Short mmCIF file of C-alpha atoms and ligand atoms in Angstrom, two decimals:
data_model
loop_
_atom_site.label_atom_id
_atom_site.label_comp_id
_atom_site.label_asym_id
_atom_site.label_seq_id
_atom_site.Cartn_x
_atom_site.Cartn_y
_atom_site.Cartn_z
CA MET A 1 5.54 9.92 -97.98
CA SER A 2 3.22 8.19 -100.46
CA GLN A 3 -0.46 8.98 -100.82
CA SER A 4 -3.07 6.87 -99.01
CA LEU A 5 -3.86 3.42 -100.38
CA THR A 6 -6.98 2.35 -102.15
CA GLY A 7 -6.34 -1.37 -101.98
CA LYS A 8 -5.68 -1.77 -105.72
CA GLU A 9 -1.98 -0.89 -105.90
CA LYS A 10 0.82 -2.80 -104.31
CA ALA A 11 1.88 -1.13 -101.05
CA ARG A 12 5.47 -0.38 -100.27
CA LEU A 13 6.53 -1.26 -96.74
CA VAL A 14 9.65 -0.35 -94.82
CA VAL A 15 10.35 -2.60 -91.79
CA LEU A 16 12.55 -1.44 -88.91
CA ILE A 17 14.16 -4.09 -86.73
CA SER A 18 16.80 -4.51 -84.00
CA GLY A 19 16.99 -8.24 -83.59
CA GLY A 20 15.69 -11.67 -84.49
CA GLY A 21 13.02 -10.47 -86.90
CA SER A 22 10.46 -13.19 -86.44
CA ASN A 23 7.73 -10.53 -87.01
CA LEU A 24 9.66 -9.38 -90.09
CA GLN A 25 9.50 -13.01 -91.30
CA SER A 26 5.72 -13.01 -90.93
CA PHE A 27 5.58 -9.97 -93.28
CA ILE A 28 8.01 -11.61 -95.77
CA ASP A 29 5.76 -14.68 -95.77
CA ALA A 30 2.58 -12.65 -96.04
CA CYS A 31 3.94 -10.81 -99.08
CA GLU A 32 5.14 -14.04 -100.67
CA ASN A 33 1.86 -15.85 -100.18
CA LYS A 34 -0.08 -12.76 -101.33
CA PHE A 35 -1.99 -12.36 -98.05
CA LEU A 36 -0.60 -8.86 -98.31
CA ASN A 37 -0.69 -6.97 -101.62
CA ALA A 38 2.64 -5.36 -100.73
CA GLU A 39 6.35 -5.48 -101.14
CA ILE A 40 8.97 -4.80 -98.49
CA ALA A 41 11.10 -2.06 -100.10
CA ALA A 42 13.69 -2.17 -97.31
CA VAL A 43 14.61 -3.55 -93.94
CA ILE A 44 16.52 -1.22 -91.73
CA SER A 45 18.30 -2.26 -88.48
CA ASN A 46 20.02 -0.12 -85.91
CA LYS A 47 22.14 -3.23 -85.08
CA ALA A 48 24.56 -5.10 -87.28
CA ASN A 49 24.69 -8.88 -87.50
CA VAL A 50 21.20 -9.61 -86.29
CA LYS A 51 19.15 -12.49 -87.59
CA GLY A 52 16.53 -10.21 -89.06
CA LEU A 53 19.05 -8.88 -91.54
CA GLU A 54 19.78 -12.45 -92.61
CA ARG A 55 16.09 -13.06 -93.15
CA ALA A 56 15.83 -9.94 -95.34
CA ALA A 57 18.88 -10.98 -97.37
CA ASN A 58 17.49 -14.50 -97.87
CA ALA A 59 14.33 -12.91 -99.28
CA ASN A 60 16.36 -10.59 -101.54
CA ILE A 61 15.12 -7.48 -99.70
CA PRO A 62 17.47 -4.50 -99.47
CA ASN A 63 18.76 -4.38 -95.90
CA ILE A 64 20.59 -1.53 -94.33
CA VAL A 65 22.27 -0.98 -90.98
CA ILE A 66 22.22 2.42 -89.44
CA ASP A 67 23.98 2.20 -86.11
CA HIS A 68 22.62 4.70 -83.56
CA ARG A 69 25.97 4.61 -81.75
CA GLY A 70 27.51 6.58 -84.64
CA PHE A 71 25.41 9.68 -83.85
CA ASP A 72 25.85 12.36 -81.23
CA SER A 73 22.19 12.62 -80.34
CA ARG A 74 18.83 10.84 -80.64
CA GLU A 75 17.69 13.73 -82.84
CA GLU A 76 20.50 13.32 -85.32
CA PHE A 77 19.99 9.58 -85.57
CA ASP A 78 16.25 9.95 -86.08
CA GLU A 79 16.77 12.65 -88.72
CA GLU A 80 19.11 10.38 -90.76
CA LEU A 81 16.80 7.38 -90.24
CA ALA A 82 13.74 9.34 -91.36
CA THR A 83 15.52 10.57 -94.47
CA LEU A 84 16.58 7.03 -95.33
CA ILE A 85 13.03 5.73 -94.89
CA GLU A 86 11.59 8.53 -97.05
CA SER A 87 14.03 7.60 -99.82
CA PHE A 88 11.95 4.42 -100.25
CA ASN A 89 8.68 6.40 -100.45
CA PRO A 90 6.76 3.83 -98.26
CA HIS A 91 3.04 3.74 -97.72
CA LEU A 92 3.55 2.11 -94.32
CA VAL A 93 6.47 1.93 -91.86
CA ILE A 94 6.44 -1.09 -89.64
CA LEU A 95 8.28 -1.23 -86.30
CA ALA A 96 9.06 -4.92 -85.76
CA GLY A 97 11.09 -5.20 -82.60
CA PHE A 98 12.81 -1.91 -83.23
CA MET A 99 14.26 -1.16 -79.79
CA ARG A 100 14.58 2.59 -79.94
CA ILE A 101 12.52 5.38 -78.44
CA LEU A 102 11.58 7.72 -81.31
CA THR A 103 11.61 11.46 -81.18
CA ALA A 104 8.37 13.45 -81.60
CA ASP A 105 9.81 14.93 -84.81
CA PHE A 106 10.35 11.48 -86.27
CA VAL A 107 6.83 10.33 -85.35
CA ALA A 108 5.32 13.50 -86.79
CA ARG A 109 6.94 12.77 -90.15
CA PHE A 110 5.25 9.37 -90.40
CA LEU A 111 2.10 9.99 -88.36
CA GLY A 112 -0.75 7.70 -89.46
CA LYS A 113 1.68 5.55 -91.46
CA LEU A 114 3.74 4.15 -88.59
CA ILE A 115 2.67 1.03 -86.67
CA ASN A 116 4.17 -0.97 -83.87
CA ILE A 117 3.58 -4.26 -82.10
CA HIS A 118 3.99 -4.29 -78.34
CA PRO A 119 3.96 -7.48 -76.29
CA SER A 120 1.32 -6.55 -73.75
CA LEU A 121 -2.37 -5.83 -73.58
CA LEU A 122 -2.04 -2.07 -73.97
CA PRO A 123 -2.66 0.23 -72.27
CA ALA A 124 -1.31 -2.20 -69.64
CA TYR A 125 2.52 -2.42 -69.40
CA PRO A 126 4.05 0.02 -71.82
CA GLY A 127 7.86 -0.18 -71.91
CA LEU A 128 10.07 -3.19 -71.24
CA HIS A 129 9.81 -6.58 -69.45
CA THR A 130 6.13 -6.84 -70.13
CA HIS A 131 5.76 -10.60 -69.68
CA GLN A 132 7.54 -10.68 -66.35
CA ARG A 133 5.48 -7.72 -65.19
CA ALA A 134 2.23 -9.48 -66.15
CA ILE A 135 3.31 -12.67 -64.30
CA ASP A 136 4.44 -10.72 -61.23
CA ALA A 137 1.12 -8.92 -61.09
CA GLY A 138 -0.73 -12.24 -61.02
CA ASP A 139 -2.62 -11.50 -64.26
CA ASN A 140 -4.42 -14.38 -65.85
CA GLU A 141 -3.95 -13.21 -69.41
CA ALA A 142 -1.29 -11.50 -71.47
CA GLY A 143 -0.87 -10.78 -75.13
CA ALA A 144 0.23 -8.33 -77.78
CA THR A 145 -1.20 -5.19 -79.30
CA VAL A 146 -0.69 -3.65 -82.76
CA HIS A 147 -1.12 0.11 -82.59
CA PHE A 148 -0.47 3.29 -84.46
CA VAL A 149 2.55 5.12 -83.21
CA THR A 150 2.19 8.53 -81.59
CA PRO A 151 4.84 10.48 -79.64
CA GLU A 152 3.78 8.85 -76.37
CA LEU A 153 5.77 5.58 -75.83
CA ASP A 154 3.50 2.58 -76.65
CA GLY A 155 0.59 5.04 -76.28
CA GLY A 156 -0.92 5.37 -79.74
CA PRO A 157 -4.41 3.98 -80.59
CA SER A 158 -4.74 0.22 -80.56
CA VAL A 159 -5.95 -1.66 -83.65
CA LEU A 160 -5.78 -5.33 -82.86
CA GLN A 161 -4.96 -7.20 -79.68
CA ALA A 162 -4.33 -10.94 -79.18
CA ARG A 163 -4.96 -12.36 -75.75
CA VAL A 164 -3.41 -15.53 -74.45
CA PRO A 165 -3.72 -17.17 -71.00
CA ILE A 166 -0.95 -17.01 -68.46
CA LYS A 167 -0.54 -20.50 -67.07
CA SER A 168 0.73 -21.41 -63.61
CA ASN A 169 4.50 -21.91 -63.70
CA ASP A 170 4.88 -19.81 -66.83
CA SER A 171 8.28 -18.17 -67.09
CA ALA A 172 8.63 -14.88 -68.96
CA GLU A 173 10.32 -16.80 -71.78
CA ILE A 174 7.52 -19.38 -72.15
CA LEU A 175 4.89 -16.67 -72.06
CA ALA A 176 6.84 -14.58 -74.59
CA SER A 177 6.93 -17.46 -77.04
CA ARG A 178 3.20 -18.11 -76.59
CA VAL A 179 2.52 -14.46 -77.28
CA LEU A 180 4.92 -14.33 -80.24
CA THR A 181 2.93 -16.97 -82.14
CA TYR A 182 -0.08 -14.65 -82.03
CA GLU A 183 2.02 -11.61 -82.92
CA HIS A 184 2.79 -13.28 -86.22
CA GLN A 185 -0.89 -13.45 -86.97
CA ILE A 186 -2.17 -10.12 -85.85
CA TYR A 187 0.63 -7.95 -87.24
CA PRO A 188 0.22 -8.83 -90.95
CA GLN A 189 -3.53 -8.69 -90.46
CA VAL A 190 -3.37 -5.04 -89.39
CA ALA A 191 -1.05 -4.27 -92.31
CA GLN A 192 -3.54 -5.93 -94.69
CA TRP A 193 -6.36 -3.69 -93.47
CA PHE A 194 -4.09 -0.65 -93.90
CA CYS A 195 -2.97 -1.71 -97.38
CA GLN A 196 -6.58 -2.26 -98.44
CA GLY A 197 -7.32 1.33 -97.41
CA ARG A 198 -9.67 0.14 -94.69
CA LEU A 199 -7.71 1.32 -91.65
CA ILE A 200 -6.67 4.90 -90.87
CA MET A 201 -5.76 7.00 -87.89
CA LYS A 202 -7.63 10.25 -87.61
CA GLU A 203 -7.19 12.77 -84.78
CA GLY A 204 -5.49 10.11 -82.67
CA ILE A 205 -8.25 7.49 -83.12
CA ALA A 206 -7.91 4.26 -85.11
CA ILE A 207 -10.76 3.75 -87.55
CA LEU A 208 -11.44 0.44 -89.37
CA ASP A 209 -14.12 0.30 -92.05
CA GLY A 210 -15.45 3.61 -90.81
CA GLU A 211 -15.86 2.42 -87.19
CA PHE A 212 -13.94 3.95 -84.33
CA LEU A 213 -11.93 1.31 -82.43
CA GLY A 214 -12.00 1.33 -78.66
CA GLU A 215 -9.18 1.53 -76.10
CA ASN A 216 -7.94 -2.06 -76.75
CA GLY A 217 -8.75 -2.17 -80.47
CA ILE A 218 -10.26 -5.39 -81.79
CA ILE A 219 -9.66 -8.34 -79.54
CA PHE A 220 -8.56 -11.64 -80.98
CA GLY A 221 -7.66 -14.95 -79.32
CA THR A 222 -8.26 -17.01 -76.24
CA THR A 223 -9.52 -15.85 -72.88
CA SER A 224 -8.44 -16.85 -69.38
CA GLU A 225 -11.42 -19.26 -69.18
CA GLN A 226 -9.81 -21.37 -71.87
CA LYS A 227 -6.71 -22.08 -69.77
C1 GRF B 301 8.32 -8.91 -80.18
O1 GRF B 301 7.94 -9.54 -78.98
C2 GRF B 301 7.62 -7.54 -80.32
O2 GRF B 301 6.33 -7.59 -79.68
C3 GRF B 301 8.52 -6.62 -79.58
O3 GRF B 301 9.83 -7.09 -79.86
C4 GRF B 301 9.82 -8.47 -80.14
C5 GRF B 301 10.42 -8.65 -81.48
O4 GRF B 301 10.61 -9.96 -81.91
N1 GRF B 301 8.24 -5.29 -79.97
P1 GRF B 301 11.14 -10.30 -83.31
O5 GRF B 301 12.49 -9.56 -83.54
O6 GRF B 301 10.14 -9.85 -84.35
O7 GRF B 301 11.33 -11.76 -83.36
#
């Protein structure tokens, strides 16, 4: 993997997807409009024919499918995937709707340079069906969290969290689309901090501009009072 960034050089990103790639699109746009001093070296999907691959192709970004079903084990798939990612020598690896549980060996290879966005207010609701779970619990807010990836599923240190209200009669789909709008803002923001050399993970803690970030990371967005 590449050395740490100082903010002067253009960062190389590799983005992993499994689906629609709206978060990928926010990175494509952020590179194009220079919000991010970065280029996407490759987009890798574990599923063929997904919209995210089309988005990459439209932006002339190399895009590759590596289908997990062609491997005998999770370990073999992750090994091949890690080797492929390393061939692009990225500074930062971005999980953008990549729907695979990663092995500890994979995570170790990219530790401190691997980030994810999860559609809940972590540490609440790791795993799947986050919006429905928040509605079922009667929560009055939901959101998304960008965090460094560690071997624990959705358990790495949070960097930035967007909070949105849950409104009465919200379905999981409506809530998901409200949250997604904020995802597109907070995810490139975290990458920008990283690319500027301002954000690191040290001993399992996220540090921005020398300050340790707390359990939820930085909080951005509305509160339940603004319903
Ligand atoms: C997002 O909700 C993200 O939080 C989750 O998967 C979804 C991906 O959406 N990890 P997209 O493919 O980026 O549109």
